[in-house]
Structure formats: structure tokens, C-alpha cells
Short mmCIF file of C-alpha atoms in Angstrom, two decimals:
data_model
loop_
_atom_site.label_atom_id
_atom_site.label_comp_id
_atom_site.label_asym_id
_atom_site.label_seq_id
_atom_site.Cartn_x
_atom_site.Cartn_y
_atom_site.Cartn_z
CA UNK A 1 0.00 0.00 0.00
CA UNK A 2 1.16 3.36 -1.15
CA UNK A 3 1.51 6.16 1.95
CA UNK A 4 0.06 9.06 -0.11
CA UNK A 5 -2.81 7.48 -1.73
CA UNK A 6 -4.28 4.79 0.15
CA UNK A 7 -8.03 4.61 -2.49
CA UNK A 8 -5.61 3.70 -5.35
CA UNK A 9 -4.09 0.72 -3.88
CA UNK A 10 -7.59 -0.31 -2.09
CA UNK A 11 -9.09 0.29 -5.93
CA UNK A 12 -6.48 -1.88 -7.45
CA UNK A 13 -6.70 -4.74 -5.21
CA UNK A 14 -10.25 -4.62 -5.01
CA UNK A 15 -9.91 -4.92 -8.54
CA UNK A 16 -7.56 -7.40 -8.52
CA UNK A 17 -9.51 -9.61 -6.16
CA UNK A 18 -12.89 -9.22 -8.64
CA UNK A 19 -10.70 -10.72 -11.33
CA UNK A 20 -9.49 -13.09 -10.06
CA UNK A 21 -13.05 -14.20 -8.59
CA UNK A 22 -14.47 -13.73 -11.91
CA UNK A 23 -12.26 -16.76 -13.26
CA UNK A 24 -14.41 -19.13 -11.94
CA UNK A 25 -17.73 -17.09 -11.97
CA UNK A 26 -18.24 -15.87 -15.84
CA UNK A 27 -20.23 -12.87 -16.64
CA UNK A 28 -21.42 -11.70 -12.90
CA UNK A 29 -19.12 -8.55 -12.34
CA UNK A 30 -21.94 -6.68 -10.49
CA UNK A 31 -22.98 -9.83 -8.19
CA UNK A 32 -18.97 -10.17 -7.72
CA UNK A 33 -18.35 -6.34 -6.78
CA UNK A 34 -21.16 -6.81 -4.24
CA UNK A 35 -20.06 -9.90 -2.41
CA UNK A 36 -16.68 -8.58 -2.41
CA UNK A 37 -17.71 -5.29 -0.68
CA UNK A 38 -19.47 -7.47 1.52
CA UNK A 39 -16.64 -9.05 2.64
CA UNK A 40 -14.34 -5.92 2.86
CA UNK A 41 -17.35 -4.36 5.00
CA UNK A 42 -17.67 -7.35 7.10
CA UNK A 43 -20.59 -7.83 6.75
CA UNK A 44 -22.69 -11.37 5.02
CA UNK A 45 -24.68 -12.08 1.94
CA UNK A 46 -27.57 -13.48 1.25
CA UNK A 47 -28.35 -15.15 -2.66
CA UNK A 48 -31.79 -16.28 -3.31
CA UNK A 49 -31.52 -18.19 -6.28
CA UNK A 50 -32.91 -21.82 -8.14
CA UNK A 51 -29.46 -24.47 -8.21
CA UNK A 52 -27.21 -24.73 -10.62
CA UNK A 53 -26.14 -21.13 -10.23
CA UNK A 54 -22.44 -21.12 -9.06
CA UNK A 55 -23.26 -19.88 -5.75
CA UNK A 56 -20.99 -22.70 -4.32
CA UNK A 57 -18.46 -21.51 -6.68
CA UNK A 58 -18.76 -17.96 -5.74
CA UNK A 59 -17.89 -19.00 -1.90
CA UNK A 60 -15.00 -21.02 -3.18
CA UNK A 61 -13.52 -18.40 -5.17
CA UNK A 62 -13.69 -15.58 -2.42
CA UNK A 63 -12.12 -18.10 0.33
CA UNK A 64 -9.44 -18.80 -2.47
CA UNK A 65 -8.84 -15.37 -3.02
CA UNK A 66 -8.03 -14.18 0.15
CA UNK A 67 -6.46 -17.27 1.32
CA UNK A 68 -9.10 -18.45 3.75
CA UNK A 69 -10.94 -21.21 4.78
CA UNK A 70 -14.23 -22.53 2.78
CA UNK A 71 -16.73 -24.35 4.32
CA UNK A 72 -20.31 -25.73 3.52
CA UNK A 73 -23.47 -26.62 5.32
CA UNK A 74 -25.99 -28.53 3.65
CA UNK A 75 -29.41 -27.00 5.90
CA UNK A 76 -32.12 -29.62 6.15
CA UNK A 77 -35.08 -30.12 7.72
CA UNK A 78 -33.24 -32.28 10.79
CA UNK A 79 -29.79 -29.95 11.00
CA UNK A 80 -29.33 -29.00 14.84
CA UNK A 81 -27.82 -25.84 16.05
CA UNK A 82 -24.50 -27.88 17.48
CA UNK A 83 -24.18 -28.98 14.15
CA UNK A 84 -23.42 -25.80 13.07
CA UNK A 85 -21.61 -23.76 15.62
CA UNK A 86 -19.85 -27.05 17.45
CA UNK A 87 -20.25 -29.01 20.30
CA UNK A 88 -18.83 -29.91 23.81
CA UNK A 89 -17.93 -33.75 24.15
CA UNK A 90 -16.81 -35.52 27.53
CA UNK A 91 -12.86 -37.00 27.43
CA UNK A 92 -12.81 -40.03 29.54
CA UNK A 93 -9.05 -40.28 29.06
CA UNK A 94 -7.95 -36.38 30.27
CA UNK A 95 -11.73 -36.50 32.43
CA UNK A 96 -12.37 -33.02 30.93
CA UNK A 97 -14.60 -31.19 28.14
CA UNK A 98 -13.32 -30.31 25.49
CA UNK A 99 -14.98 -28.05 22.73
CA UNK A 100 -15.28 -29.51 18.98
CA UNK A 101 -15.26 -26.44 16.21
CA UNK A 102 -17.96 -26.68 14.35
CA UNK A 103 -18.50 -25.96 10.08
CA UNK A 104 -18.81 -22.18 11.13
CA UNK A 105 -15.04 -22.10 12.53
CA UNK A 106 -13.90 -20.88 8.66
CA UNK A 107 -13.36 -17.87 6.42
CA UNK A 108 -15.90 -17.64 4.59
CA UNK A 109 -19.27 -20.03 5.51
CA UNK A 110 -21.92 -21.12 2.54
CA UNK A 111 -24.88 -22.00 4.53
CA UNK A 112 -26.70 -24.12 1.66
CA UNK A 113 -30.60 -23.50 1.59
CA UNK A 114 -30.46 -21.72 4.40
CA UNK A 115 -34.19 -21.61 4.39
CA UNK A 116 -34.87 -25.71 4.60
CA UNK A 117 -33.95 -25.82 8.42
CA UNK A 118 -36.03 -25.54 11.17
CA UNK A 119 -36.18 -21.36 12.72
CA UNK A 120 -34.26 -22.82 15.85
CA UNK A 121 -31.11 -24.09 14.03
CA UNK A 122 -31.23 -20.98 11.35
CA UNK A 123 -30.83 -18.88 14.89
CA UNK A 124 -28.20 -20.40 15.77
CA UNK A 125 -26.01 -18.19 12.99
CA UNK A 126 -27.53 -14.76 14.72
CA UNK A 127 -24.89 -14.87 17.33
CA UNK A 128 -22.18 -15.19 15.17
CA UNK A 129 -22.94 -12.83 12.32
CA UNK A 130 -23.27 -10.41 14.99
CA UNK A 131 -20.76 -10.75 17.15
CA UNK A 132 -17.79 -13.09 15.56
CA UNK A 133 -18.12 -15.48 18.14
CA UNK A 134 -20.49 -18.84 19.05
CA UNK A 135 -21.18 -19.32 23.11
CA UNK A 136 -21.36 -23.09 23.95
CA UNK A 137 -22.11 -24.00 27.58
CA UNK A 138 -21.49 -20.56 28.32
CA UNK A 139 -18.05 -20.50 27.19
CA UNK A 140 -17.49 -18.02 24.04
CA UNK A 141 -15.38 -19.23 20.92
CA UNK A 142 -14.45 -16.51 18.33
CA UNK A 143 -14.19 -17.53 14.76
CA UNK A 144 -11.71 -15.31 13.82
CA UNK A 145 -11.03 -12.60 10.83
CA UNK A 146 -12.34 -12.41 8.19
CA UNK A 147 -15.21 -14.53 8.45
CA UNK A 148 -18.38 -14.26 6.18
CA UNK A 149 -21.54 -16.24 5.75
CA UNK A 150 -22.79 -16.64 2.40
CA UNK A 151 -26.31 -17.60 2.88
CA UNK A 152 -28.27 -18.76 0.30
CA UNK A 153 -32.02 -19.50 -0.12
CA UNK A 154 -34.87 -21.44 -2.28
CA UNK A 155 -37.67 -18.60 -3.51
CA UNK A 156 -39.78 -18.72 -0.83
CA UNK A 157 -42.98 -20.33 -3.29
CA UNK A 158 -40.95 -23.73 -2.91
CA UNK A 159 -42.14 -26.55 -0.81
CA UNK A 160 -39.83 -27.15 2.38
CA UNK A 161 -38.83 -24.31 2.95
CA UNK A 162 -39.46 -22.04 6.25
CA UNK A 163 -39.80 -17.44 6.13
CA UNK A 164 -36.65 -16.53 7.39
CA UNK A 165 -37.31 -14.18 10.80
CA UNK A 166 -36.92 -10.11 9.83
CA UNK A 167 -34.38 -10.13 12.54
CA UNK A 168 -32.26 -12.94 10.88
CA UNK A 169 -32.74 -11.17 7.18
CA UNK A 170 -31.40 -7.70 8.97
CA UNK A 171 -28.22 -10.08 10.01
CA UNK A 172 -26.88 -9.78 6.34
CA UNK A 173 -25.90 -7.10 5.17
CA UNK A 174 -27.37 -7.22 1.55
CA UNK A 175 -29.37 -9.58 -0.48
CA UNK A 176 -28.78 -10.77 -4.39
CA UNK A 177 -28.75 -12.82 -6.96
CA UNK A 178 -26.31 -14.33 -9.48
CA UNK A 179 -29.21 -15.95 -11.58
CA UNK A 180 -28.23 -17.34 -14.93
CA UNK A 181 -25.45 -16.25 -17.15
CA UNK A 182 -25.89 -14.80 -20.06
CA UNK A 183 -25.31 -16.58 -23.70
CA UNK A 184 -21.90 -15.59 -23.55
CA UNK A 185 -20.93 -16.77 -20.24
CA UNK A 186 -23.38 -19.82 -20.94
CA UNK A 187 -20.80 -20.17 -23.96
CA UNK A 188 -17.62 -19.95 -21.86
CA UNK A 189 -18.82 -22.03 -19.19
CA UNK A 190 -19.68 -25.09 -21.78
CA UNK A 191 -16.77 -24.44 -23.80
CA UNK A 192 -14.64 -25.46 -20.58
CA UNK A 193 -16.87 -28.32 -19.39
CA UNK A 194 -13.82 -30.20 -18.98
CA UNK A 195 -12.98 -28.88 -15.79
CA UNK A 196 -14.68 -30.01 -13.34
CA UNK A 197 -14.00 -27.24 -10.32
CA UNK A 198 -12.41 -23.92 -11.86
CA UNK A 199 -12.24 -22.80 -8.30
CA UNK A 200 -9.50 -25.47 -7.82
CA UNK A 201 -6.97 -23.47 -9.93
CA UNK A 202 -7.82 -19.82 -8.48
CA UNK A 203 -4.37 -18.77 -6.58
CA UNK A 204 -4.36 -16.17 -3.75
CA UNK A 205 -4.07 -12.59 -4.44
CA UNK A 206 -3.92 -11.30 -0.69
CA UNK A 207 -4.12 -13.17 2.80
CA UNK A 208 -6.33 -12.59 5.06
CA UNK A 209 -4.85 -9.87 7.06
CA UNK A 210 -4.72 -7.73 4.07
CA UNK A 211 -8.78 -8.39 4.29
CA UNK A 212 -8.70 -7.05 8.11
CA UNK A 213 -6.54 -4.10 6.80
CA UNK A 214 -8.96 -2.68 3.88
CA UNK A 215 -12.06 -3.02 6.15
CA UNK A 216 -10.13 -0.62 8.15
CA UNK A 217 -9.08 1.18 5.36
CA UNK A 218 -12.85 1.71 4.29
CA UNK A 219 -13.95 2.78 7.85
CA UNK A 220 -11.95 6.03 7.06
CA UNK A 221 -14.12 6.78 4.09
CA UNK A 222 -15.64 10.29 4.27
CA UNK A 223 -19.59 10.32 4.19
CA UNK A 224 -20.49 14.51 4.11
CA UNK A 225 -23.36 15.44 6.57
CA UNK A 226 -25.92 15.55 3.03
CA UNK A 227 -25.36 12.05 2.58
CA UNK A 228 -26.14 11.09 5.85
CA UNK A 229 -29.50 13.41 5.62
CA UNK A 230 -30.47 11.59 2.21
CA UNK A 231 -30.21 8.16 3.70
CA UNK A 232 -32.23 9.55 6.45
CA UNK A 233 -34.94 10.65 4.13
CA UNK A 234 -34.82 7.25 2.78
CA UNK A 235 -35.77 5.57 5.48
CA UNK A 236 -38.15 8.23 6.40
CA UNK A 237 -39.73 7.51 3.15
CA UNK A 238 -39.32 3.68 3.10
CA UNK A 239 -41.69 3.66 6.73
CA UNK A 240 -44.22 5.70 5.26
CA UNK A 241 -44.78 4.48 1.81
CA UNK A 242 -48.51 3.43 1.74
CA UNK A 243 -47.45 -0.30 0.23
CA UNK A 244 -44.87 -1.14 3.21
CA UNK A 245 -45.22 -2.74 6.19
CA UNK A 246 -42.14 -2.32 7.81
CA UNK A 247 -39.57 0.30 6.43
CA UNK A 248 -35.33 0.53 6.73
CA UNK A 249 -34.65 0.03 10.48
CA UNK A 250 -31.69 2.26 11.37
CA UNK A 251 -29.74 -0.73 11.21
CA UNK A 252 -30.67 -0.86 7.52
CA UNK A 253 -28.97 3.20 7.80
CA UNK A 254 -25.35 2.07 8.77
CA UNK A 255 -25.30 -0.62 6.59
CA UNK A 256 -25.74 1.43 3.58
CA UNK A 257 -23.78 4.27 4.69
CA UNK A 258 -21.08 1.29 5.41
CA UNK A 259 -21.10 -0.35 2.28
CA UNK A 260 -21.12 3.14 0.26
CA UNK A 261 -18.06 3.27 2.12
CA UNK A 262 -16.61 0.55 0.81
CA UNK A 263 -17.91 0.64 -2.46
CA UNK A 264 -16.57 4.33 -2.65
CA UNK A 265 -12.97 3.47 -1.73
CA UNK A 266 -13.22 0.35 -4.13
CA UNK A 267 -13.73 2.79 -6.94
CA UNK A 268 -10.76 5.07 -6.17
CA UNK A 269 -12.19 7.91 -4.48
CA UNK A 270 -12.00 8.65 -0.67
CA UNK A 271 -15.65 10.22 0.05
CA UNK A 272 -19.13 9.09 -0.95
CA UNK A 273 -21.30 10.39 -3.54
CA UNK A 274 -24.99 9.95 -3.90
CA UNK A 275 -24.86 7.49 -6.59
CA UNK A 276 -23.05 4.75 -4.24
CA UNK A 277 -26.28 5.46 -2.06
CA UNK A 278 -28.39 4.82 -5.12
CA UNK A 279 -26.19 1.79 -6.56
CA UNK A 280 -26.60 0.04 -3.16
CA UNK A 281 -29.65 0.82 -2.13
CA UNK A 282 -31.81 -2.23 -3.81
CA UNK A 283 -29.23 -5.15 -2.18
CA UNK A 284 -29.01 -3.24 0.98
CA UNK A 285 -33.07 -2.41 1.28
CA UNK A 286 -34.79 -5.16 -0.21
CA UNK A 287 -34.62 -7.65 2.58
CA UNK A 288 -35.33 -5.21 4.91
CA UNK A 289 -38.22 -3.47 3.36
CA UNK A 290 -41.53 -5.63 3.95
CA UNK A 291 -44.68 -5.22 1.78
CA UNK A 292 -48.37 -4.95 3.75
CA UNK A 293 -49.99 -8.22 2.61
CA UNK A 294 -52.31 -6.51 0.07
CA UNK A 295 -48.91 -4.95 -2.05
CA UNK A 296 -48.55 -8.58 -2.24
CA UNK A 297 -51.85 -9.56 -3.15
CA UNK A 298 -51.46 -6.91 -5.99
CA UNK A 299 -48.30 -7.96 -7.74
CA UNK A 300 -46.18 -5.11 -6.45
CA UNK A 301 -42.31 -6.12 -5.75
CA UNK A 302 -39.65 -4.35 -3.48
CA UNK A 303 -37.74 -3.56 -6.26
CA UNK A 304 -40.46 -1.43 -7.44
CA UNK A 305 -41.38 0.19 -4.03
CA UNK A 306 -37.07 1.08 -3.45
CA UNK A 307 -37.60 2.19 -7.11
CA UNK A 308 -40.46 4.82 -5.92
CA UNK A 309 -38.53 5.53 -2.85
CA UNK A 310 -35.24 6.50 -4.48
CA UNK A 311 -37.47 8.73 -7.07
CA UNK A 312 -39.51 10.54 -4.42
CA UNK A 313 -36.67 11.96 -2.33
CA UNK A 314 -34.28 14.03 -4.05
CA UNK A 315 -30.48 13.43 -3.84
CA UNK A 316 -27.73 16.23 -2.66
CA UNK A 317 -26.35 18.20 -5.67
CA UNK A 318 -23.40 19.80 -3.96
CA UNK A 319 -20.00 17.26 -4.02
CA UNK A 320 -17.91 17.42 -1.20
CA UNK A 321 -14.76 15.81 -1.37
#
């Protein structure tokens, strides 16, 4: 990292990273970018998508990237909490307990269909996308940085599958899709069916600590008094919209002005401008924004409702640097 210009280098190995993540998932800059700022923000990410997607691959890739730890838990109907965050097992031989790590001990976590367990082993994640750190027998276990959960979910329409809680959804810090390639990418990917896992071939770009470092990095971001107003507004404006039920929390607040941050920074420049607010506002509101059951009833989406929002209230003009 350069001492005079700190953006540049975070832009160029944010950069960097992308590409090198792209190698193994074709034609999904934007989804990429996201779950990359995600990770720099330190925050989680949910995908709600059908299989067959790359969302494993995405995970993979990341881990890969930064030199980290991958993991994978396959959520069913009979997963239980321990099997997730570990478990405490008796030692005849040294007559003591000793604490087994769990799946979640890792770099980056894909929880698999996230939404086919039972609410009582999907809380057991809360703790530790909160706070870093799973309590078993009331001893606490930290997992470590960077760690991220990549969640990902079945449309909700499917059979099997159980609402995730609005205070699990607020957990992650923005919701998206990868969805299907386009003919292109469809092109590429078939073209190379003879490999089998291109995540196995993605090499490191940074370690881990470097991760640790640009989170801090981003935290130093400016964000000019206007912006902060306009994301006010927003949420002033999500809560009263006459289709939504429950509007951005304030939670919802600093996790857009904390991802505009990073997705500032990742772009070169060391302030925020009201685009990044507008670029992130559909992953960052979406799962957080809840329709009344008759906006349901009528068809109308979230994307269209964040649409209206961002229309009604009426960005800064002045740029502050």
C-alpha cells in the first residue's frame, strides 16, 4: 500500500480480487463487486436463487482469493444448532470437556438453503454474524477474521422451505442474486466443461490480514453530513410508503452508509457520492423493506417500491470531497 494514496491501492486490489473471482464465476461482475464489498465491509450475503447457479463456486472463489478457509453446510429439515456452531464432548481419558469447532469455525461459511432448516437451528447463525463469536455452555469461541456467511435461499414459493425471521434477514448485510449467465458466459462455461472445479486453480491474491486491513481502510471513508440526511430521508420515506409494512430500520442506515463506504474506496475515491447510495440501495433495502400483505396480493415487488422511494426523495447536488 502506497503512503500518499491509500483509495488507489484499495481500488487496485479490489480490482484485482474481482478478477481473479471472476475466473471461476463468468459474466457476474456486479454480483462479484457486491459480495466482495461485503466481505471488505464485514458484513454477510444473502443469494436467493434456483441451483445450478455457481453460488458454491462464488464461496469457493472468495475463500481462495483471500487465502481463507471454505466451508459448507448442507441446511435440512433435521440440521441442529451444534451442528453448526460445534459441540462440547466428555474426554474419559484427560476427564475433561473439550470443545469440537464446528463448520462455522472458517473464512468464509456457505450455509446451503439456508431456508430448509427448522427457525431454531437458522438462529443459531444470529450470534455469530453479529458478534464473531459462538457461546457453547457458556463459554465463548471466536471464529476469527475475516469470516463471512454466504447464505443462500430457495424462492420462498418452494415446498420445504421455512420465512426466514426479519431479525435474521437484517443479520446480512445485503441480499442478491447471481441468476443465470448470459449466452456468452453460458458459452464460456460449456466451452470449458472439462474442468470439473475452476475454483480449484484460483491462486491467492492477498491473505487474510490484508482483508482485516482494507475493512479498516474503508472505515476512514468520508460520508459529508448531506449524505447522511439523504439516507435519512430514505428511510423516512421507506416507513411511510402506503405499500410497506415495515420500512429501513436504522440498522438498515449504517449498513448502507457502510457499504457506500466501501464501495466508494473500491472505486478510487476517498468520500461518498450519492450514486453509491443509489447503486446500493436495492441489495441493501430489499430484505429489509416488507410489503403490507395486500402490495402482495397486488403484484407489487420491493424492487419497485425502493424504485419509488429512491425517485420521491431528491439526492444532494453539492460534491464534497
Amino acid at each position: 500500500m502506497t503512503a500518499h494514496d491509500p483509495a488507489s491501492w484499495f481500488a487496485q486490489t479490489f480490482r484485482l480480487m474481482a478478477d481473479n473471482v471472476g475466473k471461476a464465476v463468468f459474466g457476474k461482475q456486479r454480483t462479484v463487486d457486491l459480495a466482495l464489498t461485503c466481505l471488505l465491509t464485514e458484513g454477510h450475503l444473502l443469494l436467493e436463487d434456483f441451483p445450478g447457479t455457481g453460488k458454491t463456486s462464488l464461496a469457493k472463489a472468495i475463500a481462495a482469493t483471500v487465502k481463507g478457509r471454505h466451508n459448507r453446510i448442507q441446511f435440512t429439515p433435521d440440521l441442529l444448532p451444534s451442528d453448526v456452531t460445534g459441540v462440547t464432548i466428555y474426554d474419559q481419558k484427560t476427564q475433561a470437556f473439550n470443545f469440537h469447532e464446528g463448520p462455522v469455525f472458517t473464512t468464509i461459511l456457505l450455509a446451503d438453503e439456508i431456508n430448509r432448516a427448522s427457525p431454531k437451528t437458522q438462529s443459531a447463525l444470529l450470534e455469530v454474524m453479529e458478534e464473531g463469536r459462538v457461546t457453547v455452555d457458556g463459554v465463548g469461541h471466536p471464529v476469527g477474521r475475516p469470516f463471512m456467511v454466504i447464505a443462500t435461499q430457495n424462492p420462498i414459493e418452494q415446498a420445504g422451505t421455512y420465512r426466514l425471521p426479519e431479525a435474521q434477514l437484517d443479520r446480512f448485510l445485503m441480499k442478491t442474486s447471481l441468476g443465470y449467465p448470459d449466452h456468452d458466459a453460458t458459452v464460456a462455461v460449456l466451452a470449458d466443461a472439462s474442468t470439473r472445479d475452476r475454483t480449484a486453480a484460483i491462486q491467492p491474491v492477498i491473505t487474510s490480514e490484508v482483508v482485516a486491513q482494507m475493512s479498516e481502510i474503508a472505515d476512514t471513508v468520508h460520508v459529508d453530513p448531506a449524505i447522511l440526511a439523504y439516507v435519512s430521508r430514505l428511510a423516512e420515506e421507506s416507513r411511510r410508503h402506503p405499500n410497506v409494512k415495515l420500512g429501513l430500520s436504522v440498522r438498515g442506515c449504517l449498513a448502507l452508509i457502510r457499504c457506500a463506504k466501501t464501495w466508494a474506496i473500491g472505486s478510487g475515491r476517498s468520500y461518498v457520492v450519492p450514486d453509491d447510495i443509489k447503486t446500493l440501495a436495492q441489495p441493501v433495502m430489499c430484505h429489509r423493506v416488507l410489503l403490507d400483505a395486500e402490495a402482495q396480493f397486488s403484484g407489487v415487488s420491493v424492487d419497485d417500491v425502493i424504485g419509488q422511494i429512491l425517485d420521491a426523495v431528491e439526492p444532494p447536488t453539492q460534491r464534497v470531497a
